[in-house]
JSON list of C-alpha atoms in Angstrom, two decimals:
[
{"chain": "J", "resi": 108, "resn": "GLU", "atom": "CA", "xyz": [-44.22, -17.99, -8.28]},
{"chain": "J", "resi": 109, "resn": "ALA", "atom": "CA", "xyz": [-45.98, -17.49, -11.61]},
{"chain": "J", "resi": 110, "resn": "ARG", "atom": "CA", "xyz": [-45.00, -20.99, -12.70]},
{"chain": "J", "resi": 111, "resn": "LYS", "atom": "CA", "xyz": [-46.47, -22.48, -9.51]},
{"chain": "J", "resi": 112, "resn": "ALA", "atom": "CA", "xyz": [-49.69, -20.55, -10.01]},
{"chain": "J", "resi": 113, "resn": "LEU", "atom": "CA", "xyz": [-50.03, -21.82, -13.59]},
{"chain": "J", "resi": 114, "resn": "ASP", "atom": "CA", "xyz": [-49.34, -25.40, -12.48]},
{"chain": "J", "resi": 115, "resn": "ALA", "atom": "CA", "xyz": [-52.10, -25.09, -9.90]},
{"chain": "J", "resi": 116, "resn": "ILE", "atom": "CA", "xyz": [-54.60, -23.57, -12.35]},
{"chain": "J", "resi": 117, "resn": "ASP", "atom": "CA", "xyz": [-53.94, -25.97, -15.24]},
{"chain": "J", "resi": 118, "resn": "PRO", "atom": "CA", "xyz": [-55.42, -29.15, -13.68]},
{"chain": "J", "resi": 119, "resn": "ALA", "atom": "CA", "xyz": [-58.49, -27.24, -12.54]},
{"chain": "J", "resi": 120, "resn": "MET", "atom": "CA", "xyz": [-59.07, -25.89, -16.04]},
{"chain": "J", "resi": 121, "resn": "LYS", "atom": "CA", "xyz": [-58.64, -29.32, -17.59]},
{"chain": "J", "resi": 122, "resn": "GLY", "atom": "CA", "xyz": [-61.20, -30.71, -15.17]},
{"chain": "J", "resi": 123, "resn": "ASP", "atom": "CA", "xyz": [-63.76, -28.00, -15.93]},
{"chain": "J", "resi": 124, "resn": "MET", "atom": "CA", "xyz": [-63.29, -27.78, -19.70]},
{"chain": "J", "resi": 125, "resn": "LYS", "atom": "CA", "xyz": [-64.58, -30.82, -21.56]},
{"chain": "J", "resi": 126, "resn": "ASP", "atom": "CA", "xyz": [-63.21, -31.79, -24.93]},
{"chain": "J", "resi": 127, "resn": "PRO", "atom": "CA", "xyz": [-65.82, -30.83, -27.56]},
{"chain": "J", "resi": 128, "resn": "LEU", "atom": "CA", "xyz": [-67.72, -33.53, -29.42]},
{"chain": "J", "resi": 129, "resn": "ARG", "atom": "CA", "xyz": [-65.96, -34.29, -32.69]},
{"chain": "J", "resi": 130, "resn": "ARG", "atom": "CA", "xyz": [-68.30, -34.14, -35.67]},
{"chain": "J", "resi": 131, "resn": "GLY", "atom": "CA", "xyz": [-67.67, -35.13, -39.27]},
{"chain": "J", "resi": 132, "resn": "VAL", "atom": "CA", "xyz": [-64.93, -37.60, -38.34]},
{"chain": "J", "resi": 133, "resn": "ILE", "atom": "CA", "xyz": [-63.77, -39.95, -41.11]},
{"chain": "J", "resi": 134, "resn": "LYS", "atom": "CA", "xyz": [-63.75, -43.56, -39.96]},
{"chain": "J", "resi": 135, "resn": "THR", "atom": "CA", "xyz": [-61.96, -46.55, -41.44]},
{"chain": "J", "resi": 136, "resn": "ARG", "atom": "CA", "xyz": [-61.43, -50.22, -40.51]},
{"chain": "J", "resi": 137, "resn": "ASP", "atom": "CA", "xyz": [-58.27, -51.73, -39.07]},
{"chain": "J", "resi": 138, "resn": "ALA", "atom": "CA", "xyz": [-56.97, -55.25, -39.77]},
{"chain": "J", "resi": 139, "resn": "SER", "atom": "CA", "xyz": [-59.35, -56.65, -37.14]},
{"chain": "J", "resi": 140, "resn": "GLY", "atom": "CA", "xyz": [-62.36, -54.94, -38.64]},
{"chain": "J", "resi": 141, "resn": "ASN", "atom": "CA", "xyz": [-62.72, -52.39, -35.85]},
{"chain": "J", "resi": 142, "resn": "ALA", "atom": "CA", "xyz": [-63.78, -48.84, -36.67]},
{"chain": "J", "resi": 143, "resn": "VAL", "atom": "CA", "xyz": [-60.89, -46.42, -36.11]},
{"chain": "J", "resi": 144, "resn": "THR", "atom": "CA", "xyz": [-60.33, -42.76, -36.84]},
{"chain": "J", "resi": 145, "resn": "ALA", "atom": "CA", "xyz": [-58.71, -42.31, -40.24]},
{"chain": "J", "resi": 146, "resn": "ARG", "atom": "CA", "xyz": [-55.53, -40.26, -40.72]},
{"chain": "J", "resi": 147, "resn": "PRO", "atom": "CA", "xyz": [-55.77, -38.89, -44.25]},
{"chain": "J", "resi": 148, "resn": "SER", "atom": "CA", "xyz": [-52.60, -38.02, -46.13]},
{"chain": "J", "resi": 149, "resn": "MET", "atom": "CA", "xyz": [-52.06, -34.66, -47.80]},
{"chain": "J", "resi": 150, "resn": "TRP", "atom": "CA", "xyz": [-52.79, -36.31, -51.14]},
{"chain": "J", "resi": 151, "resn": "GLU", "atom": "CA", "xyz": [-56.19, -37.40, -49.81]},
{"chain": "J", "resi": 152, "resn": "VAL", "atom": "CA", "xyz": [-56.78, -33.86, -48.53]},
{"chain": "J", "resi": 153, "resn": "PHE", "atom": "CA", "xyz": [-56.07, -32.45, -52.01]},
{"chain": "J", "resi": 154, "resn": "GLN", "atom": "CA", "xyz": [-58.35, -35.07, -53.56]},
{"chain": "J", "resi": 155, "resn": "TYR", "atom": "CA", "xyz": [-61.17, -34.05, -51.21]},
{"chain": "J", "resi": 156, "resn": "MET", "atom": "CA", "xyz": [-60.61, -30.37, -52.00]},
{"chain": "J", "resi": 157, "resn": "TRP", "atom": "CA", "xyz": [-60.71, -31.14, -55.71]},
{"chain": "J", "resi": 158, "resn": "LYS", "atom": "CA", "xyz": [-64.13, -32.76, -55.33]},
{"chain": "J", "resi": 159, "resn": "GLY", "atom": "CA", "xyz": [-65.43, -29.54, -53.78]},
{"chain": "J", "resi": 160, "resn": "LYS", "atom": "CA", "xyz": [-63.17, -27.20, -55.74]},
{"chain": "J", "resi": 161, "resn": "GLU", "atom": "CA", "xyz": [-65.96, -24.79, -56.66]},
{"chain": "J", "resi": 162, "resn": "LEU", "atom": "CA", "xyz": [-66.86, -24.14, -53.03]},
{"chain": "J", "resi": 163, "resn": "TYR", "atom": "CA", "xyz": [-63.28, -24.00, -51.75]},
{"chain": "J", "resi": 164, "resn": "LEU", "atom": "CA", "xyz": [-61.97, -21.76, -54.53]},
{"chain": "J", "resi": 165, "resn": "ARG", "atom": "CA", "xyz": [-64.88, -19.35, -54.25]},
{"chain": "J", "resi": 166, "resn": "ASN", "atom": "CA", "xyz": [-64.54, -19.16, -50.48]},
{"chain": "J", "resi": 167, "resn": "PHE", "atom": "CA", "xyz": [-60.74, -18.85, -50.51]},
{"chain": "J", "resi": 168, "resn": "PHE", "atom": "CA", "xyz": [-60.60, -16.13, -53.14]},
{"chain": "J", "resi": 169, "resn": "GLY", "atom": "CA", "xyz": [-63.84, -14.42, -52.14]},
{"chain": "J", "resi": 170, "resn": "TRP", "atom": "CA", "xyz": [-62.55, -14.10, -48.59]},
{"chain": "J", "resi": 171, "resn": "GLY", "atom": "CA", "xyz": [-59.16, -13.09, -49.98]},
{"chain": "J", "resi": 172, "resn": "PHE", "atom": "CA", "xyz": [-60.56, -10.30, -52.16]},
{"chain": "J", "resi": 173, "resn": "LEU", "atom": "CA", "xyz": [-62.64, -8.93, -49.27]},
{"chain": "J", "resi": 174, "resn": "SER", "atom": "CA", "xyz": [-59.52, -9.00, -47.12]},
{"chain": "J", "resi": 175, "resn": "MET", "atom": "CA", "xyz": [-57.62, -7.24, -49.89]},
{"chain": "J", "resi": 176, "resn": "VAL", "atom": "CA", "xyz": [-60.16, -4.39, -49.92]},
{"chain": "J", "resi": 177, "resn": "GLY", "atom": "CA", "xyz": [-60.09, -4.17, -46.13]},
{"chain": "J", "resi": 178, "resn": "TYR", "atom": "CA", "xyz": [-56.31, -3.97, -45.85]},
{"chain": "J", "resi": 179, "resn": "GLY", "atom": "CA", "xyz": [-56.12, -1.53, -48.74]},
{"chain": "J", "resi": 180, "resn": "VAL", "atom": "CA", "xyz": [-58.64, 0.84, -47.19]},
{"chain": "J", "resi": 181, "resn": "GLY", "atom": "CA", "xyz": [-57.18, 0.43, -43.70]},
{"chain": "J", "resi": 182, "resn": "ALA", "atom": "CA", "xyz": [-53.66, 1.20, -44.88]},
{"chain": "J", "resi": 183, "resn": "TRP", "atom": "CA", "xyz": [-54.52, 4.30, -46.89]},
{"chain": "J", "resi": 184, "resn": "LEU", "atom": "CA", "xyz": [-57.52, 5.75, -45.07]},
{"chain": "J", "resi": 185, "resn": "PRO", "atom": "CA", "xyz": [-55.45, 8.07, -42.82]},
{"chain": "J", "resi": 186, "resn": "THR", "atom": "CA", "xyz": [-53.40, 9.36, -45.76]},
{"chain": "J", "resi": 187, "resn": "SER", "atom": "CA", "xyz": [-56.41, 9.99, -47.99]},
{"chain": "J", "resi": 188, "resn": "ILE", "atom": "CA", "xyz": [-58.37, 11.79, -45.25]},
{"chain": "J", "resi": 189, "resn": "HIS", "atom": "CA", "xyz": [-55.34, 13.94, -44.48]},
{"chain": "J", "resi": 190, "resn": "ARG", "atom": "CA", "xyz": [-54.78, 14.83, -48.15]},
{"chain": "J", "resi": 191, "resn": "LEU", "atom": "CA", "xyz": [-58.44, 15.56, -48.92]},
{"chain": "J", "resi": 192, "resn": "TRP", "atom": "CA", "xyz": [-59.43, 17.51, -45.82]},
{"chain": "J", "resi": 193, "resn": "GLY", "atom": "CA", "xyz": [-56.18, 18.27, -44.02]},
{"chain": "J", "resi": 194, "resn": "MET", "atom": "CA", "xyz": [-57.17, 16.46, -40.83]},
{"chain": "J", "resi": 195, "resn": "ASP", "atom": "CA", "xyz": [-54.39, 15.74, -38.33]},
{"chain": "J", "resi": 196, "resn": "SER", "atom": "CA", "xyz": [-53.09, 12.17, -38.59]},
{"chain": "J", "resi": 197, "resn": "GLY", "atom": "CA", "xyz": [-53.29, 11.62, -34.83]},
{"chain": "J", "resi": 198, "resn": "LYS", "atom": "CA", "xyz": [-56.99, 12.53, -34.76]},
{"chain": "J", "resi": 199, "resn": "ILE", "atom": "CA", "xyz": [-57.63, 10.28, -37.75]},
{"chain": "J", "resi": 200, "resn": "GLY", "atom": "CA", "xyz": [-56.03, 7.37, -35.89]},
{"chain": "J", "resi": 201, "resn": "ILE", "atom": "CA", "xyz": [-58.19, 8.00, -32.81]},
{"chain": "J", "resi": 202, "resn": "LEU", "atom": "CA", "xyz": [-61.42, 8.08, -34.82]},
{"chain": "J", "resi": 203, "resn": "GLN", "atom": "CA", "xyz": [-60.36, 5.04, -36.83]},
{"chain": "J", "resi": 204, "resn": "GLY", "atom": "CA", "xyz": [-59.62, 3.13, -33.62]},
{"chain": "J", "resi": 205, "resn": "ILE", "atom": "CA", "xyz": [-62.97, 4.13, -32.10]},
{"chain": "J", "resi": 206, "resn": "GLY", "atom": "CA", "xyz": [-64.70, 2.87, -35.25]},
{"chain": "J", "resi": 207, "resn": "LEU", "atom": "CA", "xyz": [-62.88, -0.46, -35.10]},
{"chain": "J", "resi": 208, "resn": "LEU", "atom": "CA", "xyz": [-63.84, -1.00, -31.46]},
{"chain": "J", "resi": 209, "resn": "ALA", "atom": "CA", "xyz": [-67.37, 0.38, -31.51]},
{"chain": "J", "resi": 210, "resn": "ILE", "atom": "CA", "xyz": [-68.58, -0.68, -34.98]},
{"chain": "J", "resi": 211, "resn": "ASN", "atom": "CA", "xyz": [-66.35, -3.22, -36.76]},
{"chain": "J", "resi": 212, "resn": "THR", "atom": "CA", "xyz": [-65.99, -5.59, -33.81]},
{"chain": "J", "resi": 213, "resn": "PRO", "atom": "CA", "xyz": [-69.70, -5.69, -32.84]},
{"chain": "J", "resi": 214, "resn": "ALA", "atom": "CA", "xyz": [-70.52, -6.12, -36.54]},
{"chain": "J", "resi": 215, "resn": "VAL", "atom": "CA", "xyz": [-68.65, -9.45, -36.54]},
{"chain": "J", "resi": 216, "resn": "PHE", "atom": "CA", "xyz": [-70.98, -10.71, -33.80]},
{"chain": "J", "resi": 217, "resn": "LEU", "atom": "CA", "xyz": [-74.02, -9.15, -35.50]},
{"chain": "J", "resi": 218, "resn": "PHE", "atom": "CA", "xyz": [-73.39, -10.96, -38.79]},
{"chain": "J", "resi": 219, "resn": "GLY", "atom": "CA", "xyz": [-72.81, -14.21, -36.90]},
{"chain": "J", "resi": 220, "resn": "LYS", "atom": "CA", "xyz": [-76.07, -13.79, -35.01]},
{"chain": "J", "resi": 221, "resn": "MET", "atom": "CA", "xyz": [-78.00, -13.05, -38.20]},
{"chain": "J", "resi": 222, "resn": "SER", "atom": "CA", "xyz": [-76.44, -16.11, -39.81]},
{"chain": "J", "resi": 223, "resn": "ASP", "atom": "CA", "xyz": [-77.59, -18.26, -36.88]},
{"chain": "J", "resi": 224, "resn": "ARG", "atom": "CA", "xyz": [-81.12, -16.94, -37.23]},
{"chain": "J", "resi": 225, "resn": "LEU", "atom": "CA", "xyz": [-81.21, -17.84, -40.91]},
{"chain": "J", "resi": 226, "resn": "VAL", "atom": "CA", "xyz": [-79.98, -21.35, -40.13]},
{"chain": "J", "resi": 227, "resn": "LYS", "atom": "CA", "xyz": [-82.64, -21.78, -37.42]},
{"chain": "J", "resi": 228, "resn": "LYS", "atom": "CA", "xyz": [-85.26, -20.81, -40.00]},
{"chain": "J", "resi": 229, "resn": "GLY", "atom": "CA", "xyz": [-84.09, -23.68, -42.19]},
{"chain": "J", "resi": 230, "resn": "ILE", "atom": "CA", "xyz": [-81.84, -21.66, -44.50]},
{"chain": "J", "resi": 231, "resn": "LYS", "atom": "CA", "xyz": [-78.72, -23.82, -44.28]},
{"chain": "J", "resi": 232, "resn": "ASP", "atom": "CA", "xyz": [-76.54, -21.52, -46.36]},
{"chain": "J", "resi": 233, "resn": "GLY", "atom": "CA", "xyz": [-77.12, -18.64, -43.94]},
{"chain": "J", "resi": 234, "resn": "PRO", "atom": "CA", "xyz": [-73.35, -18.00, -43.49]},
{"chain": "J", "resi": 235, "resn": "VAL", "atom": "CA", "xyz": [-72.92, -17.75, -47.26]},
{"chain": "J", "resi": 236, "resn": "ILE", "atom": "CA", "xyz": [-75.82, -15.30, -47.54]},
{"chain": "J", "resi": 237, "resn": "MET", "atom": "CA", "xyz": [-74.41, -13.07, -44.81]},
{"chain": "J", "resi": 238, "resn": "CYS", "atom": "CA", "xyz": [-70.96, -13.13, -46.44]},
{"chain": "J", "resi": 239, "resn": "LEU", "atom": "CA", "xyz": [-72.66, -12.01, -49.66]},
{"chain": "J", "resi": 240, "resn": "VAL", "atom": "CA", "xyz": [-74.39, -9.18, -47.77]},
{"chain": "J", "resi": 241, "resn": "ALA", "atom": "CA", "xyz": [-71.01, -8.11, -46.35]},
{"chain": "J", "resi": 242, "resn": "ALA", "atom": "CA", "xyz": [-69.42, -8.23, -49.81]},
{"chain": "J", "resi": 243, "resn": "ILE", "atom": "CA", "xyz": [-72.19, -6.15, -51.42]},
{"chain": "J", "resi": 244, "resn": "GLY", "atom": "CA", "xyz": [-72.16, -3.63, -48.58]},
{"chain": "J", "resi": 245, "resn": "THR", "atom": "CA", "xyz": [-68.38, -3.31, -48.80]},
{"chain": "J", "resi": 246, "resn": "GLY", "atom": "CA", "xyz": [-68.43, -2.95, -52.57]},
{"chain": "J", "resi": 247, "resn": "VAL", "atom": "CA", "xyz": [-71.13, -0.30, -52.56]},
{"chain": "J", "resi": 248, "resn": "LEU", "atom": "CA", "xyz": [-69.93, 1.76, -49.59]},
{"chain": "J", "resi": 249, "resn": "ALA", "atom": "CA", "xyz": [-66.12, 1.39, -49.64]},
{"chain": "J", "resi": 250, "resn": "ALA", "atom": "CA", "xyz": [-65.57, 4.42, -51.88]},
{"chain": "J", "resi": 251, "resn": "ALA", "atom": "CA", "xyz": [-68.56, 6.45, -50.66]},
{"chain": "J", "resi": 252, "resn": "PRO", "atom": "CA", "xyz": [-66.67, 8.45, -47.97]},
{"chain": "J", "resi": 253, "resn": "TYR", "atom": "CA", "xyz": [-64.40, 10.01, -50.58]},
{"chain": "J", "resi": 254, "resn": "ALA", "atom": "CA", "xyz": [-67.40, 11.30, -52.54]},
{"chain": "J", "resi": 255, "resn": "MET", "atom": "CA", "xyz": [-68.79, 13.21, -49.55]},
{"chain": "J", "resi": 256, "resn": "PRO", "atom": "CA", "xyz": [-68.74, 17.03, -49.64]},
{"chain": "J", "resi": 257, "resn": "GLY", "atom": "CA", "xyz": [-67.20, 17.49, -46.20]},
{"chain": "J", "resi": 258, "resn": "LEU", "atom": "CA", "xyz": [-65.16, 15.86, -43.45]},
{"chain": "J", "resi": 259, "resn": "VAL", "atom": "CA", "xyz": [-68.08, 15.16, -41.10]},
{"chain": "J", "resi": 260, "resn": "SER", "atom": "CA", "xyz": [-70.19, 13.46, -43.75]},
{"chain": "J", "resi": 261, "resn": "ALA", "atom": "CA", "xyz": [-67.13, 11.46, -44.85]},
{"chain": "J", "resi": 262, "resn": "TRP", "atom": "CA", "xyz": [-66.64, 10.09, -41.33]},
{"chain": "J", "resi": 263, "resn": "VAL", "atom": "CA", "xyz": [-70.35, 9.26, -41.09]},
{"chain": "J", "resi": 264, "resn": "MET", "atom": "CA", "xyz": [-70.04, 7.18, -44.26]},
{"chain": "J", "resi": 265, "resn": "ILE", "atom": "CA", "xyz": [-66.83, 5.56, -42.99]},
{"chain": "J", "resi": 266, "resn": "PHE", "atom": "CA", "xyz": [-68.62, 4.42, -39.85]},
{"chain": "J", "resi": 267, "resn": "ILE", "atom": "CA", "xyz": [-71.64, 3.16, -41.82]},
{"chain": "J", "resi": 268, "resn": "SER", "atom": "CA", "xyz": [-69.45, 1.21, -44.24]},
{"chain": "J", "resi": 269, "resn": "SER", "atom": "CA", "xyz": [-67.54, -0.26, -41.28]},
{"chain": "J", "resi": 270, "resn": "ILE", "atom": "CA", "xyz": [-70.60, -2.35, -40.44]},
{"chain": "J", "resi": 271, "resn": "PHE", "atom": "CA", "xyz": [-69.96, -4.46, -43.55]},
{"chain": "J", "resi": 272, "resn": "PHE", "atom": "CA", "xyz": [-66.15, -4.46, -43.71]},
{"chain": "J", "resi": 273, "resn": "HIS", "atom": "CA", "xyz": [-65.56, -7.20, -41.13]},
{"chain": "J", "resi": 274, "resn": "GLY", "atom": "CA", "xyz": [-68.92, -8.99, -41.23]},
{"chain": "J", "resi": 275, "resn": "TYR", "atom": "CA", "xyz": [-67.44, -11.92, -43.15]},
{"chain": "J", "resi": 276, "resn": "ILE", "atom": "CA", "xyz": [-64.43, -12.56, -40.90]},
{"chain": "J", "resi": 277, "resn": "ALA", "atom": "CA", "xyz": [-66.05, -15.11, -38.57]},
{"chain": "J", "resi": 278, "resn": "LEU", "atom": "CA", "xyz": [-68.33, -16.63, -41.21]},
{"chain": "J", "resi": 279, "resn": "SER", "atom": "CA", "xyz": [-65.81, -17.52, -43.92]},
{"chain": "J", "resi": 280, "resn": "PRO", "atom": "CA", "xyz": [-63.68, -19.89, -41.78]},
{"chain": "J", "resi": 281, "resn": "MET", "atom": "CA", "xyz": [-66.88, -21.36, -40.36]},
{"chain": "J", "resi": 282, "resn": "ILE", "atom": "CA", "xyz": [-68.04, -22.23, -43.89]},
{"chain": "J", "resi": 283, "resn": "VAL", "atom": "CA", "xyz": [-64.76, -24.08, -44.49]},
{"chain": "J", "resi": 284, "resn": "SER", "atom": "CA", "xyz": [-65.14, -26.01, -41.21]},
{"chain": "J", "resi": 285, "resn": "GLN", "atom": "CA", "xyz": [-68.76, -26.97, -41.91]},
{"chain": "J", "resi": 286, "resn": "VAL", "atom": "CA", "xyz": [-67.98, -28.66, -45.22]},
{"chain": "J", "resi": 287, "resn": "THR", "atom": "CA", "xyz": [-64.64, -30.23, -44.24]},
{"chain": "J", "resi": 288, "resn": "PRO", "atom": "CA", "xyz": [-64.14, -33.52, -42.36]},
{"chain": "J", "resi": 289, "resn": "ASN", "atom": "CA", "xyz": [-62.66, -33.15, -38.88]},
{"chain": "J", "resi": 290, "resn": "GLN", "atom": "CA", "xyz": [-59.22, -34.55, -39.72]},
{"chain": "J", "resi": 291, "resn": "MET", "atom": "CA", "xyz": [-58.81, -32.30, -42.77]},
{"chain": "J", "resi": 292, "resn": "ARG", "atom": "CA", "xyz": [-59.77, -28.98, -41.21]},
{"chain": "J", "resi": 293, "resn": "ALA", "atom": "CA", "xyz": [-56.27, -28.00, -40.07]},
{"chain": "J", "resi": 294, "resn": "PRO", "atom": "CA", "xyz": [-54.47, -28.35, -43.44]},
{"chain": "J", "resi": 295, "resn": "ILE", "atom": "CA", "xyz": [-57.38, -26.93, -45.46]},
{"chain": "J", "resi": 296, "resn": "SER", "atom": "CA", "xyz": [-57.83, -24.01, -43.06]},
{"chain": "J", "resi": 297, "resn": "SER", "atom": "CA", "xyz": [-54.09, -23.27, -43.24]},
{"chain": "J", "resi": 298, "resn": "MET", "atom": "CA", "xyz": [-54.23, -23.20, -47.05]},
{"chain": "J", "resi": 299, "resn": "CYS", "atom": "CA", "xyz": [-57.24, -20.90, -46.86]},
{"chain": "J", "resi": 300, "resn": "LEU", "atom": "CA", "xyz": [-55.44, -18.51, -44.51]},
{"chain": "J", "resi": 301, "resn": "PHE", "atom": "CA", "xyz": [-52.38, -18.57, -46.77]},
{"chain": "J", "resi": 302, "resn": "VAL", "atom": "CA", "xyz": [-54.42, -17.47, -49.79]},
{"chain": "J", "resi": 303, "resn": "VAL", "atom": "CA", "xyz": [-56.32, -14.85, -47.78]},
{"chain": "J", "resi": 304, "resn": "ASN", "atom": "CA", "xyz": [-53.16, -13.34, -46.28]},
{"chain": "J", "resi": 305, "resn": "MET", "atom": "CA", "xyz": [-51.30, -13.35, -49.59]},
{"chain": "J", "resi": 306, "resn": "LEU", "atom": "CA", "xyz": [-54.13, -11.39, -51.19]},
{"chain": "J", "resi": 307, "resn": "GLY", "atom": "CA", "xyz": [-55.00, -9.27, -48.16]},
{"chain": "J", "resi": 308, "resn": "LEU", "atom": "CA", "xyz": [-51.64, -8.37, -46.63]},
{"chain": "J", "resi": 309, "resn": "GLY", "atom": "CA", "xyz": [-49.56, -9.01, -49.74]},
{"chain": "J", "resi": 310, "resn": "VAL", "atom": "CA", "xyz": [-51.63, -7.22, -52.37]},
{"chain": "J", "resi": 311, "resn": "GLY", "atom": "CA", "xyz": [-54.20, -5.04, -50.57]},
{"chain": "J", "resi": 312, "resn": "PRO", "atom": "CA", "xyz": [-52.01, -2.15, -49.32]},
{"chain": "J", "resi": 313, "resn": "SER", "atom": "CA", "xyz": [-50.18, -1.97, -52.67]},
{"chain": "J", "resi": 314, "resn": "LEU", "atom": "CA", "xyz": [-53.26, -1.51, -54.86]},
{"chain": "J", "resi": 315, "resn": "PRO", "atom": "CA", "xyz": [-54.27, 2.09, -53.97]},
{"chain": "J", "resi": 316, "resn": "PRO", "atom": "CA", "xyz": [-50.86, 3.60, -54.80]},
{"chain": "J", "resi": 317, "resn": "LEU", "atom": "CA", "xyz": [-50.59, 1.38, -57.87]},
{"chain": "J", "resi": 318, "resn": "PHE", "atom": "CA", "xyz": [-53.83, 2.72, -59.35]},
{"chain": "J", "resi": 319, "resn": "THR", "atom": "CA", "xyz": [-53.51, 6.32, -58.16]},
{"chain": "J", "resi": 320, "resn": "LYS", "atom": "CA", "xyz": [-49.98, 6.61, -59.51]}
]
C-alpha cells in the first residue's frame, strides 16, 4: 500500500516542482560548432581549484576549524559542567538540547538573513562577513561559560555563545557554490566536506582531553 501511495505522489510532485535554473554552467563547442554543456574531468576541477586556491583553502580550513571547535565543545560540555558544578548529566543534556533547538537552529537562519541583507545593500561578500562575525563570536565566547562564578551564569553564557556557534554552517557551503561552476560543485563540495569532517569530527572531540591531560 505504501508503495502504491508513493507511486501516485511521485508524478504529482514532479509536475509541481520545476527544475531550478542552472547558473554558472561551463559551455563548450562540439564538432559541429554547437554550444554544449561541458563535462570537466577531475584534473580540470583541480586546475580550477588551484586558480582560486586562496579562497578555497581559507574556506575549507576556516570552516573546518570552526567545526573543530563546535564538536570539541559539544562533546565535552556535559562532562565539564558536571565536573565544575556537579550538575546531573541528564539535566545537562535537556538544557543542551533546548539550546540547540531554540538558539542554535534559529541562529543559522538569522545569519543567512543578515547575509542576504548585506548582499542587497551591494556588499557582495556578505556571506564572508557573517562567517567572520560567527568566527569572532565563537572565539571570544567559547570559553566564557567556564569563567563564570556560578552554574546559572554559566548557562546564560552558553546560550549567548550558541548564537555564533552555528551561524557559519549555511553560509560556508554557499560561498563554495557561488564561486564554483555548476558542473564542478559536486566534487569540490565533497572535498570541502571531507576536510571539514576530518577536522571537526576527527580532531575536535580529541583536543580538550589532549590539552587538559
